Coordinates of N, CA and C and ligand atoms in Angstrom, one line a residue:
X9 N 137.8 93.2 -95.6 CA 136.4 93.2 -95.1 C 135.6 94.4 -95.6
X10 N 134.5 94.2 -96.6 CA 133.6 95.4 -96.8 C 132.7 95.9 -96.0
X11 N 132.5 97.3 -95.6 CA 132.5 97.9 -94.9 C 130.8 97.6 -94.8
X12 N 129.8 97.3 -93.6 CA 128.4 97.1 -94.5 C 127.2 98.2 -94.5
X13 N 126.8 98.0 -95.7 CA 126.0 99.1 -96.0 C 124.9 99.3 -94.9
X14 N 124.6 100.7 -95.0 CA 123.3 100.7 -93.2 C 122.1 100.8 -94.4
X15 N 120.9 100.2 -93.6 CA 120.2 100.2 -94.0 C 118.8 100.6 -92.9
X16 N 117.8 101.1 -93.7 CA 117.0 101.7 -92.6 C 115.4 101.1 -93.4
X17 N 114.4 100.9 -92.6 CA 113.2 99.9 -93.0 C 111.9 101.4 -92.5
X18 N 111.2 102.1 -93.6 CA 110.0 102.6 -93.2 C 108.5 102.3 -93.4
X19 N 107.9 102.4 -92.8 CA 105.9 102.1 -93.2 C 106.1 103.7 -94.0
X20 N 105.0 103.7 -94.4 CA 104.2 104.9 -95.3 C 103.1 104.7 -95.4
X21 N 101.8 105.0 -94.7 CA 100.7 105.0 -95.0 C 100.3 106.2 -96.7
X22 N 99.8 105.7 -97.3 CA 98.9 106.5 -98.3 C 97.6 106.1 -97.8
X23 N 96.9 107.6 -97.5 CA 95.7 107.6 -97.3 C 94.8 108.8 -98.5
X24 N 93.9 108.9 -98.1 CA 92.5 109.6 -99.3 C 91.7 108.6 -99.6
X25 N 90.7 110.1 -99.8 CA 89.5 108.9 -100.6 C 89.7 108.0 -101.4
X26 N 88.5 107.1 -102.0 CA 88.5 106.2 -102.9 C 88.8 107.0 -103.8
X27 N 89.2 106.1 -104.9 CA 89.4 106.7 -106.5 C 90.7 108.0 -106.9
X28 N 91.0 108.6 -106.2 CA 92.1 109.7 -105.9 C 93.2 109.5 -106.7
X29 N 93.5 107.7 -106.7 CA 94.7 107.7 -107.4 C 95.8 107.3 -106.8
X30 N 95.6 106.5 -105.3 CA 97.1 106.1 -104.1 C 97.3 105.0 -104.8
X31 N 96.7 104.1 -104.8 CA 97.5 102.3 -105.7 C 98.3 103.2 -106.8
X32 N 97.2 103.8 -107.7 CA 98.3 104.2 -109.3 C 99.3 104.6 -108.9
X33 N 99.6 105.8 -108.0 CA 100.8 106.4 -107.8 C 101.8 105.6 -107.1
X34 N 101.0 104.9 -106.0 CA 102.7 104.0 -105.8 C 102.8 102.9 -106.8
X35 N 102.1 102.4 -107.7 CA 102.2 101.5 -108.9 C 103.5 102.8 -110.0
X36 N 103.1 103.7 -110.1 CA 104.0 104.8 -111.1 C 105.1 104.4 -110.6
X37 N 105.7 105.0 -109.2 CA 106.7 105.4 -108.1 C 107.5 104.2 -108.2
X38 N 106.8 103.0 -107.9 CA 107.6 101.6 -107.8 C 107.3 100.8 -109.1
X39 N 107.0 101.2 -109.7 CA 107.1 100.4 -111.3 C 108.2 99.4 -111.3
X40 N 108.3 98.6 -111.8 CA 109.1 97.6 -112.4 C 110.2 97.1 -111.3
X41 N 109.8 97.3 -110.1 CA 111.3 96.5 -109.0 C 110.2 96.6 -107.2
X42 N 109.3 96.5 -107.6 CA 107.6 96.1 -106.1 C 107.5 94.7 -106.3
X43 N 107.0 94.7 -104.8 CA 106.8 93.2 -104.3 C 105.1 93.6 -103.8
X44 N 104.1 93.2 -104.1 CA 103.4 93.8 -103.8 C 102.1 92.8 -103.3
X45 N 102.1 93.3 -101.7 CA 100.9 92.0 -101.5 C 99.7 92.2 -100.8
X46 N 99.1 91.7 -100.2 CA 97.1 91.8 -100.2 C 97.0 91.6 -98.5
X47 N 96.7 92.1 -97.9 CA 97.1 92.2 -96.7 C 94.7 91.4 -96.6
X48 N 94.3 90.5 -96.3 CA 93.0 90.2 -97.0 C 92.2 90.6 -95.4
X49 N 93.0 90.2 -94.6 CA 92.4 90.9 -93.0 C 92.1 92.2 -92.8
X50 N 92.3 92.7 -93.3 CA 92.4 94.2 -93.2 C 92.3 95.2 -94.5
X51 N 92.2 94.1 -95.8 CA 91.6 95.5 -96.8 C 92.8 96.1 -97.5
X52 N 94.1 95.7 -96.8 CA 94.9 97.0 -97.2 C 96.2 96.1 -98.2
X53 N 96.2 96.9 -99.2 CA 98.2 96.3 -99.5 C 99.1 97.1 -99.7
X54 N 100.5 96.5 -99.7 CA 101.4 96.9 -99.4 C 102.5 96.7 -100.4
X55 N 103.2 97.8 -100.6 CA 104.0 97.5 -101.8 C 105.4 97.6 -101.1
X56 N 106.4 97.0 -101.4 CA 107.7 97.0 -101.3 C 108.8 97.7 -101.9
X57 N 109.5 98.9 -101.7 CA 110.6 98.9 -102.4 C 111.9 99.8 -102.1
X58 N 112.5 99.4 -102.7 CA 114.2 99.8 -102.2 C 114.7 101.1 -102.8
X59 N 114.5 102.5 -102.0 CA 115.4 103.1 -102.3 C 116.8 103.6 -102.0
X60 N 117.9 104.0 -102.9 CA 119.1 104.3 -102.4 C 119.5 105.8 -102.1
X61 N 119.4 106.3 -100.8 CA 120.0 107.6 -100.7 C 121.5 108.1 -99.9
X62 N 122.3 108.8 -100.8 CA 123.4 108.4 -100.5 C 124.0 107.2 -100.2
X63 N 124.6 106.6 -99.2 CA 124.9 105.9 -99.1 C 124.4 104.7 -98.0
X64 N 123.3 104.7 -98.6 CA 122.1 103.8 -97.2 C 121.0 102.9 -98.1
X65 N 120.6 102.0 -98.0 CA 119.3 101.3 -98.4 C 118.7 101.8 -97.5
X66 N 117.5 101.8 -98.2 CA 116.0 102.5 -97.4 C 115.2 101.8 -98.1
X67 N 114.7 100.5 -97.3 CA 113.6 99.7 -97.4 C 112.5 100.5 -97.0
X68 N 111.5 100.2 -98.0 CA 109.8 101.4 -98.1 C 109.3 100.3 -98.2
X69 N 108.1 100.2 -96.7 CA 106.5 99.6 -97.6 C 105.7 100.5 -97.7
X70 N 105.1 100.8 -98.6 CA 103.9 101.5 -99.0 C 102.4 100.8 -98.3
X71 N 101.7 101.4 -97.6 CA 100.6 100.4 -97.6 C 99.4 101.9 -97.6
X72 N 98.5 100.9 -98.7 CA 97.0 101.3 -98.8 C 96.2 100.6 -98.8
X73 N 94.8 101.7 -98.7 CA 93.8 100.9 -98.7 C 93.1 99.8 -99.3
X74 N 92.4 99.1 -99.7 CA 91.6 98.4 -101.1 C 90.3 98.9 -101.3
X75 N 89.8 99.3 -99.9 CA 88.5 99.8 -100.0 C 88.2 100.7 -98.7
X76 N 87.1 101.2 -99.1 CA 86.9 102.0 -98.3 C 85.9 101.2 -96.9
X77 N 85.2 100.3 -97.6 CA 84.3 99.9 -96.4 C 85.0 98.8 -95.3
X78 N 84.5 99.0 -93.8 CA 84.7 98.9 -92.9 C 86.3 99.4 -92.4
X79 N 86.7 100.5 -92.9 CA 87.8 101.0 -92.8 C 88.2 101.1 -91.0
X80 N 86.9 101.6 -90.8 CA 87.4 102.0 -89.2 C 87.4 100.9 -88.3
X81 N 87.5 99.8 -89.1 CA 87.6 98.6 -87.4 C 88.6 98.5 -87.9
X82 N 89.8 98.5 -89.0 CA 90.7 98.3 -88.9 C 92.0 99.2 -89.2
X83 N 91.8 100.2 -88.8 CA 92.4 101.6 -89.0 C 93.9 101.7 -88.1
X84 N 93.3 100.9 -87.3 CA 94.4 101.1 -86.3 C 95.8 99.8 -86.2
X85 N 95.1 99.0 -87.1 CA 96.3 97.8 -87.8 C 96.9 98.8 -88.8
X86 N 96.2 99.7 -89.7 CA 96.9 100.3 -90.9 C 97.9 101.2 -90.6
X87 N 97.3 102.0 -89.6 CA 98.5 103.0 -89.0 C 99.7 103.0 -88.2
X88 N 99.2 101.1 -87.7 CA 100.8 101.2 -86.6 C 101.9 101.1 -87.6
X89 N 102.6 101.4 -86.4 CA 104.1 101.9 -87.2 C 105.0 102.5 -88.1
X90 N 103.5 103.5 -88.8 CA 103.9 104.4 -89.9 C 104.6 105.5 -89.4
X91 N 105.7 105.9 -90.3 CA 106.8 106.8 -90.1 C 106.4 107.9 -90.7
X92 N 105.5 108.0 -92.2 CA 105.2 109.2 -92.6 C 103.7 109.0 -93.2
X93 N 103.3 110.0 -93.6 CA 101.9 110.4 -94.6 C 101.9 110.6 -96.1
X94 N 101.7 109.7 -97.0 CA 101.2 110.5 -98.2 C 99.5 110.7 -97.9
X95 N 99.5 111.7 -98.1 CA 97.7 112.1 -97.9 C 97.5 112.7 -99.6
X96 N 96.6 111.8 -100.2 CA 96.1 112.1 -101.8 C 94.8 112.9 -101.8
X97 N 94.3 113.3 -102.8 CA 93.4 114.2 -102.9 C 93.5 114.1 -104.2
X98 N 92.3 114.1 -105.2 CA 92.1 114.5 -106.3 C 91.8 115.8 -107.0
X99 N 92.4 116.4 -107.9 CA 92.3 117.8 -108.3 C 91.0 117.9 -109.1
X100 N 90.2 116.6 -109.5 CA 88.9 117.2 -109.9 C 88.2 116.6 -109.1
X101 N 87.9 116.4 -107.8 CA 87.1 115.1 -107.0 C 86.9 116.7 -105.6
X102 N 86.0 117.9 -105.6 CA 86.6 118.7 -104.7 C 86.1 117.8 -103.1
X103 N 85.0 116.6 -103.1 CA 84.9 116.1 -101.6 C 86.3 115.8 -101.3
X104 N 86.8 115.2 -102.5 CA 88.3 114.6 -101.7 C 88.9 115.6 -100.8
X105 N 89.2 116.7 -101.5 CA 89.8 117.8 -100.9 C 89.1 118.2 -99.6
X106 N 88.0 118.3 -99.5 CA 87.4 118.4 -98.3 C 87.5 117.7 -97.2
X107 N 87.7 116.4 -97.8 CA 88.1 115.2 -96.5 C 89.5 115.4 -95.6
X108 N 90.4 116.3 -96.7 CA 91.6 116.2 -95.9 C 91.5 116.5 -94.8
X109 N 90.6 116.9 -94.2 CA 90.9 117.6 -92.5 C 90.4 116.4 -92.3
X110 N 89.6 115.4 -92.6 CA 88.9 114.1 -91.3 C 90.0 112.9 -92.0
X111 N 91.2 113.0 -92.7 CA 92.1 112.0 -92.8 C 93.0 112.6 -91.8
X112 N 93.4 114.4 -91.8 CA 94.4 114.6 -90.8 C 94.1 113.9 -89.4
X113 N 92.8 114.1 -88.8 CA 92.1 113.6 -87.7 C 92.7 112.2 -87.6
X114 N 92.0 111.3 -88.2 CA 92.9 110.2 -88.3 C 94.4 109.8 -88.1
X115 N 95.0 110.6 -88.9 CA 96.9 110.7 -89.1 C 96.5 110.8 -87.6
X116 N 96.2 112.3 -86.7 CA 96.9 112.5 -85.3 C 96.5 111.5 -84.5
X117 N 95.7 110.9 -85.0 CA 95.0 110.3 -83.3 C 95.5 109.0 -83.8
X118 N 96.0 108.2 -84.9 CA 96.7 107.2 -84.4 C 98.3 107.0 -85.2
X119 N 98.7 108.2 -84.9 CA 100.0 108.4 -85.6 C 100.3 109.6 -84.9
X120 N 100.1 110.4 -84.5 CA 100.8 111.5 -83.5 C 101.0 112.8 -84.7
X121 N 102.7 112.8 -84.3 CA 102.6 114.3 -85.2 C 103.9 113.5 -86.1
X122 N 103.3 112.8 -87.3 CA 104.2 112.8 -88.0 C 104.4 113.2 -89.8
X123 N 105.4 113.1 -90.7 CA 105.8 114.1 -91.8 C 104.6 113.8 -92.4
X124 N 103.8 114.6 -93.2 CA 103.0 114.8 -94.1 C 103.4 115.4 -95.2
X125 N 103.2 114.9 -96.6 CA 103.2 114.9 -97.8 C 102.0 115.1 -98.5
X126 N 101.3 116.4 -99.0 CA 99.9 116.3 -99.6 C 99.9 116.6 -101.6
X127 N 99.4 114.7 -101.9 CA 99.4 115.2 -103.2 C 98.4 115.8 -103.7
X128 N 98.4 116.6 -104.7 CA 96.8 116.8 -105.5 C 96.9 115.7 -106.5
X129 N 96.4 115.2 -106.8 CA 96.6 114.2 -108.2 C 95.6 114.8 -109.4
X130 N 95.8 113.7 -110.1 CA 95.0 113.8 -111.6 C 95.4 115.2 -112.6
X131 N 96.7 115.8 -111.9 CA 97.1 117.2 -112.6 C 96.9 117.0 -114.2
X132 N 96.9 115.7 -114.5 CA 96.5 115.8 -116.0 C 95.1 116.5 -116.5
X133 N 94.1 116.0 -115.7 CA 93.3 116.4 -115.5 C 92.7 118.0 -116.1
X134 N 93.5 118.5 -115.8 CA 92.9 120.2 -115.4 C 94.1 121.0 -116.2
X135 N 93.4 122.5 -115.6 CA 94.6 122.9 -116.7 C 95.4 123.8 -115.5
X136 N 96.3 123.8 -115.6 CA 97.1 124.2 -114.2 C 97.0 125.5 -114.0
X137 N 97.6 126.4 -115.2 CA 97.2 127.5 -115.4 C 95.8 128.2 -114.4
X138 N 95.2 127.7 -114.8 CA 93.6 128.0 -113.6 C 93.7 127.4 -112.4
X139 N 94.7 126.9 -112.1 CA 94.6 126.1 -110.8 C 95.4 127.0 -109.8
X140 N 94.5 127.5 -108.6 CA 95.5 128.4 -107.4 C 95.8 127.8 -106.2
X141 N 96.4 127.6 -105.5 CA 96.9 127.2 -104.4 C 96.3 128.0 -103.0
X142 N 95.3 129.1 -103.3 CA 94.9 129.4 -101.7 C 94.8 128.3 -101.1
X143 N 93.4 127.6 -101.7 CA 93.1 126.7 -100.7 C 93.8 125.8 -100.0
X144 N 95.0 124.9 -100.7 CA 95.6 124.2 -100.1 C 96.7 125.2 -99.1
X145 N 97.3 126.4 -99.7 CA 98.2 127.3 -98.7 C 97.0 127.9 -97.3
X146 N 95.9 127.6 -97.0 CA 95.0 127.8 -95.8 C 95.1 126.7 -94.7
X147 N 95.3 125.6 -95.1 CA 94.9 124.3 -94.7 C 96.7 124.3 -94.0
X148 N 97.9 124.7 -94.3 CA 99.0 124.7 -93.9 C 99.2 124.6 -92.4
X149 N 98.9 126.2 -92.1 CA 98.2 126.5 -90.4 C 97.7 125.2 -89.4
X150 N 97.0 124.6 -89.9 CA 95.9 123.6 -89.2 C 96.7 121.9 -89.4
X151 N 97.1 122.1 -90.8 CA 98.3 120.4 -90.7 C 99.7 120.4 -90.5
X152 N 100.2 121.8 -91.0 CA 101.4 121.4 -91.4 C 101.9 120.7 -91.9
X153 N 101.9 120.0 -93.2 CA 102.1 119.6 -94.0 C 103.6 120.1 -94.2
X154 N 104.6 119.1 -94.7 CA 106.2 119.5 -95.3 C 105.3 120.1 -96.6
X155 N 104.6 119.8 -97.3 CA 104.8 119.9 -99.0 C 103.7 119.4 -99.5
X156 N 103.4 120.3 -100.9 CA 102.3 119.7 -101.6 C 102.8 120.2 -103.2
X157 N 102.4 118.4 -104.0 CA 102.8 118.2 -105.2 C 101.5 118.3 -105.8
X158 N 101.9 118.5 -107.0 CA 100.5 118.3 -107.9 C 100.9 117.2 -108.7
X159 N 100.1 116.1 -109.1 CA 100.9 114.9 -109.4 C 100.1 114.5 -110.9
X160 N 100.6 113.6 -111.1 CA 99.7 112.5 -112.3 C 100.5 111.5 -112.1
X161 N 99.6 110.1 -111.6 CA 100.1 108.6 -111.7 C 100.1 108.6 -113.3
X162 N 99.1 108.9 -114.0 CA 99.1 109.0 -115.3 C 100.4 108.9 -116.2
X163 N 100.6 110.3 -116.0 CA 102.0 110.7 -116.7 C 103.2 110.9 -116.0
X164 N 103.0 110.8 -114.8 CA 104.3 110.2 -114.1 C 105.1 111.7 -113.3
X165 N 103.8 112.8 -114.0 CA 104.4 113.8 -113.9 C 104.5 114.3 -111.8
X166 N 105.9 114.8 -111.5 CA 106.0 115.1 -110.3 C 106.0 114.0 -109.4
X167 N 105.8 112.9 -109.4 CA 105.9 111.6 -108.6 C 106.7 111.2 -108.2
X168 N 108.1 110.8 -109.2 CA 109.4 110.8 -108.1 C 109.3 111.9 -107.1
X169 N 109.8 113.0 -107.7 CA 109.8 114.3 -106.6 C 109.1 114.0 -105.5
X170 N 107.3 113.6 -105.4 CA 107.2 113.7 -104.3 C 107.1 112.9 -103.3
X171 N 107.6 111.8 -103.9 CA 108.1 110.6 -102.9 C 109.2 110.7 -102.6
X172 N 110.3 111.4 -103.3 CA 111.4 111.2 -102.9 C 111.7 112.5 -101.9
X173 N 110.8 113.5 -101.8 CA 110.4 114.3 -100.4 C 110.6 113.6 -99.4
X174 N 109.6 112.8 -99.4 CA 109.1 112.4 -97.8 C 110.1 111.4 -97.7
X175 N 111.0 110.6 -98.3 CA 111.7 109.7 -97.9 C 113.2 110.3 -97.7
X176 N 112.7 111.3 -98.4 CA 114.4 112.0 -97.6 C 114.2 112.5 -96.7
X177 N 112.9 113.4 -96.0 CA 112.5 113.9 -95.0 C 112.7 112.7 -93.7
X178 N 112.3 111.3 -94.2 CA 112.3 110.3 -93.4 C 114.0 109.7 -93.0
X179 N 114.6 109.5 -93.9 CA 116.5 109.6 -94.0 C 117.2 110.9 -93.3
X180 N 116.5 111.7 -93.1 CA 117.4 113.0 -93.1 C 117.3 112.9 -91.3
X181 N 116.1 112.8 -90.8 CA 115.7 112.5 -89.8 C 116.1 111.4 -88.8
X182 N 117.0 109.9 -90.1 CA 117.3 109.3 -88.7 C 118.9 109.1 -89.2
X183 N 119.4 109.6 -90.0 CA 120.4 109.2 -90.5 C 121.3 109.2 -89.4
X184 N 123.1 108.4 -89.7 CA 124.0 109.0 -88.2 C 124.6 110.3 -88.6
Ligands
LIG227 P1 92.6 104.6 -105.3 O1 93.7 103.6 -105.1 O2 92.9 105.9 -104.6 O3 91.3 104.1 -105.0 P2 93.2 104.2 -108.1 O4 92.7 105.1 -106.8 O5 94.7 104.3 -108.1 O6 92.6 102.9 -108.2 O7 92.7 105.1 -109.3 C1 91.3 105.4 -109.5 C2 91.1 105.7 -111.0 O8 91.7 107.0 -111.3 C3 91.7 104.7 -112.0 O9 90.9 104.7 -113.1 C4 93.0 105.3 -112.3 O10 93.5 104.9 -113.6 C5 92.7 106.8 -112.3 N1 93.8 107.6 -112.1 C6 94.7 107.5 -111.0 N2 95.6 108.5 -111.0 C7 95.3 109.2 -112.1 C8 96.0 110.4 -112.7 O11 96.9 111.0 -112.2 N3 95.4 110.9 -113.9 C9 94.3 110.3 -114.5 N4 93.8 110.8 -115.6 N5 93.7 109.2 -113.9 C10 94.2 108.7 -112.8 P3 89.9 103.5 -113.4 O12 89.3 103.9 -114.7 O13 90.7 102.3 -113.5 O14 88.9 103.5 -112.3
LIG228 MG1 93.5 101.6 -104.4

């Protein structure tokens, strides 16, 4: 008799502004093995997919937005039962970055206190070299954030890494 594999099932909200880059990056992340569907009540889809850590399946839905309007009548469909945060931000979009404090707002009040993941995206974008981290190391204090990636759905660059953060942060957490 084979012994059976444990398997554990998480939500993931990806939130940020429009345009930032959340579809592309979970489109990068889950490339070639997503089930991916249109949630039409609510705006939002959700992608499916299986990762293996150690010795466990860890079923992932990814769910985001489609748009931004009428977000807030249905905000609170989006957020039940999310286990963690990717919160996106664009490295040349600086409102995006500004909004992160009124998405954290959001996360607490219908998610409590849970793992946060902040990408910067579009690192193709820019030149990194010029790029400093005060700002985002200020904002620490106030979210607590586990971590922040600088990404590109683009080129793929940093994207495992920082999904494979938060889902180990999310395994490490309930593992036996
Ligand atoms: P959203 O889901 O957050 O609204 P999308 O954002 O994933 O739809 O991306 C918005 C636009 O930004 C898309 O361009 C997409 O190709 C581009 N984009 C996303 N991530 C990156 C990135 O890392 N680098 C670069 N250079 N572009 C990115 P279009 O032209 O389709 O609107
Ligand atoms: Mg999108």
């Amino acid at each position: 008799m084979s012994e059976e594999e444990k398997s554990y099932v998480f939500k993931i909200v990806v939130v940020g502004d429009g345009a930032v880059g959340k579809t592309s990056l979970i489109k990068q992340y889950t490339e070639g093995s997503f089930v991916k569907d249109y949630i039409k009540t609510i705006g939002a889809q959700f992608s499916k997919y299986i990762e293996e850590i150690e010795d466990a399946r860890v079923k992932l839905f990814f769910w985001d937005i489609a748009g931004q309007s009428e977000f807030s009548f249905m905000r609170p469909t989006f957020y039940k039962g999310a286990r963690a945060v990717i919160l996106v931000f664009s490295l040349i979009d600086e409102q995006s970055f500004n909004n992160i404090k009124t998405w954290h707002e959001d996360i607490k009040k219908f998610c409590g206190n849970i793992p946060i993941v902040i990408f910067g995206n579009k690192v193709d974008l820019v030149n990194e070299n010029e790029l400093g981290d005060s700002k985002i190391n200020a904002l620490k204090d106030e979210i607590g954030f586990i971590k922040y990636y600088k990404t590109s759905a683009m080129t793929g660059k940093n994207v495992y890494d920082a999904f494979r953060c938060i889902i180990k942060e999310l395994y490490d957490s309930v593992k036996e």
